[in-house]
mmCIF file with all atom_site columns, C-alpha atoms in Angstrom:
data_model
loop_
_atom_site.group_PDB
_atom_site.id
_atom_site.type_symbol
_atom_site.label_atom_id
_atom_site.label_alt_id
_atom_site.label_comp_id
_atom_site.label_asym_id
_atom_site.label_entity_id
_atom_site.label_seq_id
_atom_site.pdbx_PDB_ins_code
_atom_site.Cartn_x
_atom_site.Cartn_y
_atom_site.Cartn_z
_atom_site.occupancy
_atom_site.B_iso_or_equiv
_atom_site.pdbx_formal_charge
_atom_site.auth_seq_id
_atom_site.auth_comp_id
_atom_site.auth_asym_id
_atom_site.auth_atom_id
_atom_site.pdbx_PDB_model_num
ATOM 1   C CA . UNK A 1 1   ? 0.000   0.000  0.000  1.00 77.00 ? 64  UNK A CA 1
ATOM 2   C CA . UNK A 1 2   ? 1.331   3.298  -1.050 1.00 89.00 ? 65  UNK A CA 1
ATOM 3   C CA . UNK A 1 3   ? 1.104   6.325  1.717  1.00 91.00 ? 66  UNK A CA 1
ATOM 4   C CA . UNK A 1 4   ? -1.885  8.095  1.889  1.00 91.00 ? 67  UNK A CA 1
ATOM 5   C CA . UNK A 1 5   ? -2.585  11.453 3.181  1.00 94.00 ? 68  UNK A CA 1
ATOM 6   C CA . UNK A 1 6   ? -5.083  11.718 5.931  1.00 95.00 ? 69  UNK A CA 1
ATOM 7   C CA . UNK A 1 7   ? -5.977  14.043 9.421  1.00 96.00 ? 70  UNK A CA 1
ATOM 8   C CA . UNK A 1 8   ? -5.421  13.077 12.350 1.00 96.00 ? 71  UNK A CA 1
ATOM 9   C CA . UNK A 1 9   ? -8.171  14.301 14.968 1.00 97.00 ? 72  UNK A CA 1
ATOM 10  C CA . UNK A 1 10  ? -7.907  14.874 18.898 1.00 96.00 ? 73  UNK A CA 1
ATOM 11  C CA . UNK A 1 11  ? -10.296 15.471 21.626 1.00 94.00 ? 74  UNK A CA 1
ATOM 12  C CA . UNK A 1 12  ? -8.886  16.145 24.808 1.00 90.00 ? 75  UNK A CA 1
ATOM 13  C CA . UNK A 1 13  ? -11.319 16.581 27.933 1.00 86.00 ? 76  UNK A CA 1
ATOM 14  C CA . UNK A 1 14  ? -12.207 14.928 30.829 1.00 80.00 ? 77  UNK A CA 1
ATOM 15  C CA . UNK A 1 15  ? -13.584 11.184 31.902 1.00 76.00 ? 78  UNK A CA 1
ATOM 16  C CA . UNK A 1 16  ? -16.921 12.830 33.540 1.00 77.00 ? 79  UNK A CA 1
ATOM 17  C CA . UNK A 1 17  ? -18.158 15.562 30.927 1.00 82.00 ? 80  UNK A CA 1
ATOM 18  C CA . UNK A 1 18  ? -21.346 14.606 29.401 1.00 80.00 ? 81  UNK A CA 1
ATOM 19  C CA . UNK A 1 19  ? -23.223 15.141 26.129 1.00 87.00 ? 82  UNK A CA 1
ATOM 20  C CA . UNK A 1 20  ? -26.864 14.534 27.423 1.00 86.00 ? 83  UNK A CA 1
ATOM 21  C CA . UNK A 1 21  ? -27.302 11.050 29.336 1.00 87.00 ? 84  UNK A CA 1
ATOM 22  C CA . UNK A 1 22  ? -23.853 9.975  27.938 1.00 86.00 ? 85  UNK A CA 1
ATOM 23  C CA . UNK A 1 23  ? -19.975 10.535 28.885 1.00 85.00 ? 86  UNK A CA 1
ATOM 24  C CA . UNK A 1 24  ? -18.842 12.648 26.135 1.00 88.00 ? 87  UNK A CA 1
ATOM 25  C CA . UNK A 1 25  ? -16.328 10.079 25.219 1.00 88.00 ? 88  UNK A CA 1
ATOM 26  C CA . UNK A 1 26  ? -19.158 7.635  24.595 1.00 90.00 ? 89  UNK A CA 1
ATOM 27  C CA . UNK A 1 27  ? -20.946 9.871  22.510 1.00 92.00 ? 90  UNK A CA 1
ATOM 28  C CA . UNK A 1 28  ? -18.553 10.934 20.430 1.00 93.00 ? 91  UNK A CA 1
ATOM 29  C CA . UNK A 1 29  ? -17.037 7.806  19.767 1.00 93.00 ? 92  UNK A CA 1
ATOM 30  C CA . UNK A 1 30  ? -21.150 6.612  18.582 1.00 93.00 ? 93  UNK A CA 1
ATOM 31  C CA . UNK A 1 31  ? -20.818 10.289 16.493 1.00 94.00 ? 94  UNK A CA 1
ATOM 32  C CA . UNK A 1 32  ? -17.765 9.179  14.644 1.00 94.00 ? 95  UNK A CA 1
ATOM 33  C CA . UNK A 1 33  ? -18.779 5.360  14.080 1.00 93.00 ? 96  UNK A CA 1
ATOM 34  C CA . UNK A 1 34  ? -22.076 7.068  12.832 1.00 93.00 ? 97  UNK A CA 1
ATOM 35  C CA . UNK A 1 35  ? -20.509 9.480  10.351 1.00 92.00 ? 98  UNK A CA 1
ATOM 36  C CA . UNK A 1 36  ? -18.604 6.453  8.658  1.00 89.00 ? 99  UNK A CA 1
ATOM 37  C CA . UNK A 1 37  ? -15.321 7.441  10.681 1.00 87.00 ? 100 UNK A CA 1
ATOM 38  C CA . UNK A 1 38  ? -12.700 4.530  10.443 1.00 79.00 ? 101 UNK A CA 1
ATOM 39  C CA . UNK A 1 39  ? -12.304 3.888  13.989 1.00 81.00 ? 102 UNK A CA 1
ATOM 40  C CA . UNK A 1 40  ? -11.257 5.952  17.036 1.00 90.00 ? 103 UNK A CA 1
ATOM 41  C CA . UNK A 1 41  ? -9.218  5.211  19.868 1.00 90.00 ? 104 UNK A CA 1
ATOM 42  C CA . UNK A 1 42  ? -9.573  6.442  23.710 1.00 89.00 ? 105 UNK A CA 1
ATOM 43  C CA . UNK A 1 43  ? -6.972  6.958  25.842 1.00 87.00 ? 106 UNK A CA 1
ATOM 44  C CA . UNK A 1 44  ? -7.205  7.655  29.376 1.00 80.00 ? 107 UNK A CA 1
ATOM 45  C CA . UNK A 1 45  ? -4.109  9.961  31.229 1.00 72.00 ? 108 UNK A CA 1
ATOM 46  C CA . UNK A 1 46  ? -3.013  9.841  35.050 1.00 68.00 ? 109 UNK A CA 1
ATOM 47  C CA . UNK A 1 47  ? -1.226  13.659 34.491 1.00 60.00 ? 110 UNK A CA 1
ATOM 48  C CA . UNK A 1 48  ? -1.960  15.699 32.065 1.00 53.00 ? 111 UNK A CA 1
ATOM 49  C CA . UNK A 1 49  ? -1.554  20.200 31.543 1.00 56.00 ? 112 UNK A CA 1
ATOM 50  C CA . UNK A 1 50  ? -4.600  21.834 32.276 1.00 55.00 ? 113 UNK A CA 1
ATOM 51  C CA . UNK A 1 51  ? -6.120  24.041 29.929 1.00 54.00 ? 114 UNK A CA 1
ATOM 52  C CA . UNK A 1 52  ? -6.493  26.591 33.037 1.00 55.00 ? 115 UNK A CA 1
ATOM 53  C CA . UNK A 1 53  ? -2.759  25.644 34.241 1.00 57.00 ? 116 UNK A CA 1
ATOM 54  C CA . UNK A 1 54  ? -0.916  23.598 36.146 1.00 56.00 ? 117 UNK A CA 1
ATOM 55  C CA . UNK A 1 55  ? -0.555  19.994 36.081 1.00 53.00 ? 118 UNK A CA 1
ATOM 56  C CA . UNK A 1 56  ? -3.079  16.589 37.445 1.00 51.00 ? 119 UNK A CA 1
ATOM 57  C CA . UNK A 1 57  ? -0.462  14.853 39.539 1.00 54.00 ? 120 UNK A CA 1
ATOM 58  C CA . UNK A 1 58  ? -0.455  11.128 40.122 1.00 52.00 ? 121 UNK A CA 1
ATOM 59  C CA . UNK A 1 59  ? 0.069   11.651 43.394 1.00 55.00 ? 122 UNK A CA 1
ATOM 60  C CA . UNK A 1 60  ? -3.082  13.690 44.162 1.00 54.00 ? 123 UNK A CA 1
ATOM 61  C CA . UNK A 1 61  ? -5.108  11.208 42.030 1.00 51.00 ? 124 UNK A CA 1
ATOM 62  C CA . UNK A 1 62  ? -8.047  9.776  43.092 1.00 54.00 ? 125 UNK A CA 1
ATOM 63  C CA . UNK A 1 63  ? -9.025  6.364  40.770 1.00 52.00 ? 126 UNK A CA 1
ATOM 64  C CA . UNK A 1 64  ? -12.699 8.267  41.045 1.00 51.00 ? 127 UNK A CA 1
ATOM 65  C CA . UNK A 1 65  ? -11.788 11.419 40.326 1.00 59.00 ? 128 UNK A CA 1
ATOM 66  C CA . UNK A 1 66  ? -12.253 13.200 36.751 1.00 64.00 ? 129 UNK A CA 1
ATOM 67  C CA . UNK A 1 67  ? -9.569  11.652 34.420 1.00 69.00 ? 130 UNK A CA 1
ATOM 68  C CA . UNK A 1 68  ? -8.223  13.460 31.773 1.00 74.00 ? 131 UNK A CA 1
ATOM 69  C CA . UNK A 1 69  ? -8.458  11.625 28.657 1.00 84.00 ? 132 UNK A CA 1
ATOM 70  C CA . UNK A 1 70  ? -8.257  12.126 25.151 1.00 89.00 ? 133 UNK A CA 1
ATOM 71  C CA . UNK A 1 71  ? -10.292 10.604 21.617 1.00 93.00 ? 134 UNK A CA 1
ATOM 72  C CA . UNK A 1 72  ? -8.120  10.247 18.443 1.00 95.00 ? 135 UNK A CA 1
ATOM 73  C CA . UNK A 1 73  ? -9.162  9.173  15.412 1.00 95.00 ? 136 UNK A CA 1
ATOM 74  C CA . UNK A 1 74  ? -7.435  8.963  11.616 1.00 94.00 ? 137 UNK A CA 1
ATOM 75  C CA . UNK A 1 75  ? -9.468  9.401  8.647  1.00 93.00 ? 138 UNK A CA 1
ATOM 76  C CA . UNK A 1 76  ? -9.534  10.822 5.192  1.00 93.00 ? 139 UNK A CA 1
ATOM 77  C CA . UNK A 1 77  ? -9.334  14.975 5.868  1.00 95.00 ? 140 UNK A CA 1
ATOM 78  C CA . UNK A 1 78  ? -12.929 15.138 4.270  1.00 94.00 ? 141 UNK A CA 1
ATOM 79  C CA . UNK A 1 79  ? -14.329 12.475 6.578  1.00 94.00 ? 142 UNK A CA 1
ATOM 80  C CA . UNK A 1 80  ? -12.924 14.753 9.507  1.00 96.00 ? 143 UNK A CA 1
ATOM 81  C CA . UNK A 1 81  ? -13.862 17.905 8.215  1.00 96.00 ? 144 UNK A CA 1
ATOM 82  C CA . UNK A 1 82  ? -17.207 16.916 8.131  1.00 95.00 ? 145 UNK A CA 1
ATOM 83  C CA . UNK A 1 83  ? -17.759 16.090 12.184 1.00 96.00 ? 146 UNK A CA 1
ATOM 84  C CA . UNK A 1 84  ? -16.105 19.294 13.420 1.00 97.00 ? 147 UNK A CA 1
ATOM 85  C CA . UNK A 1 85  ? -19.389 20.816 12.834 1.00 96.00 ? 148 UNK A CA 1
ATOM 86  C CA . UNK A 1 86  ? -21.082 18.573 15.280 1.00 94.00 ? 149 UNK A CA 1
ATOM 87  C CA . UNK A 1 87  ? -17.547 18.226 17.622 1.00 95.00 ? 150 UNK A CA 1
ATOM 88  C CA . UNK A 1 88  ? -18.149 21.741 18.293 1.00 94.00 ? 151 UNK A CA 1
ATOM 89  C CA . UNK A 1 89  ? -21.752 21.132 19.581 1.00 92.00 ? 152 UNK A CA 1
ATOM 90  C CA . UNK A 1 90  ? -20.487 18.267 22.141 1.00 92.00 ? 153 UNK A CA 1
ATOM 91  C CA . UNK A 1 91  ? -17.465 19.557 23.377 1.00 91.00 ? 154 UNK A CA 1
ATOM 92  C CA . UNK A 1 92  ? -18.214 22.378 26.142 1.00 86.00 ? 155 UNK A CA 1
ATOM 93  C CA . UNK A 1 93  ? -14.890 22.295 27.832 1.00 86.00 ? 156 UNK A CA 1
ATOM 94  C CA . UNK A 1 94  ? -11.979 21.075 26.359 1.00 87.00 ? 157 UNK A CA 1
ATOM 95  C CA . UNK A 1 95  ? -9.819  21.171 22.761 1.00 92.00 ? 158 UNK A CA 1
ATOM 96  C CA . UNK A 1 96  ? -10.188 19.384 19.918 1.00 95.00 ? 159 UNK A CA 1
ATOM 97  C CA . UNK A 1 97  ? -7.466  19.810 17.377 1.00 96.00 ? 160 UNK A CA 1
ATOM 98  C CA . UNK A 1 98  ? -6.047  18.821 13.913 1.00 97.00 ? 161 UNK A CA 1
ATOM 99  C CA . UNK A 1 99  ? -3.276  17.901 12.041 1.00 97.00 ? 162 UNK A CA 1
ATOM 100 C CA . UNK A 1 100 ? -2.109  16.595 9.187  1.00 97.00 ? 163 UNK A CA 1
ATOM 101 C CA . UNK A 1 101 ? -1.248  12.519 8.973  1.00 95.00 ? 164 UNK A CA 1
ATOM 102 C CA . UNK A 1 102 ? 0.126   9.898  6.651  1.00 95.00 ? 165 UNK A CA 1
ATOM 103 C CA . UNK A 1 103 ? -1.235  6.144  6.787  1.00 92.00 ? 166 UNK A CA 1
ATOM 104 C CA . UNK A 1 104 ? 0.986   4.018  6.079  1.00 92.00 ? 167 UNK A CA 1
ATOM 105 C CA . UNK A 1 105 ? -0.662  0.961  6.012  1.00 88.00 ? 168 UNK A CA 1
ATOM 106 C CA . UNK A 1 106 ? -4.093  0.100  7.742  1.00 84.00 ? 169 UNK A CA 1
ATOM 107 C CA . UNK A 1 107 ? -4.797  -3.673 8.743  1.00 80.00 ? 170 UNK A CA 1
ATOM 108 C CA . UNK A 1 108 ? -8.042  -3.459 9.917  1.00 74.00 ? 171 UNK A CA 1
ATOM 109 C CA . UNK A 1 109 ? -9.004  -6.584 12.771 1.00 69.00 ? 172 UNK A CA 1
ATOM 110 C CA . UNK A 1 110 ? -11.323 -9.254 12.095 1.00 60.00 ? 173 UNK A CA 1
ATOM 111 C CA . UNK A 1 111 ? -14.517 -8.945 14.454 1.00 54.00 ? 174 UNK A CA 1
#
């Protein structure tokens, strides 16, 4: 497979925002499936920079406390463009940014 230029999408907020009855996360992972989106990955951080400053520390972490945590997905640049709309309708606090990406090869699993 030759490289292929795509975007790379993240969404970087917190484990206990919500989009109506739903943890953000969830929801916008559903959103992306829904718009024909690839896949998306979540991660979940123990320390991350704050968007107001300052840093979570693992060592003030509480397991139940809000997580920082982050969605990325890789898809064709028109497949992205066309969620931001709707990204900018779920996401009251945090950042959701772009950038350019190259695929270099995508072996998708077998479900």
């Amino acid at each position: 497979m030759e490289p292929v230029d795509a975007t790379r999408l993240t969404i970087c907020m917190g484990d206990s925002f919500h989009f109506g009855r739903n943890a953000v996360y969830r929801a916008i992972v559903e959103m992306l499936a829904d718009e024909g989106t690839a896949g998306a990955t979540v991660v979940h951080r123990k320390r991350v920079a704050a968007l107001t400053g300052g840093y979570t520390r693992p060592e003030n972490l509480d397991l139940s406390a809000d997580l920082p945590g982050e969605i990325i997905a890789v898809n064709w640049p028109e497949k992205i463009e066309v969620v931001l709309p709707r990204l900018d309708d779920m996401v009251d606090k945090g950042m959701v940014t772009t950038e350019p990406a190259r695929i270099i090869f995508s072996r998708p699993a077998a479900l």
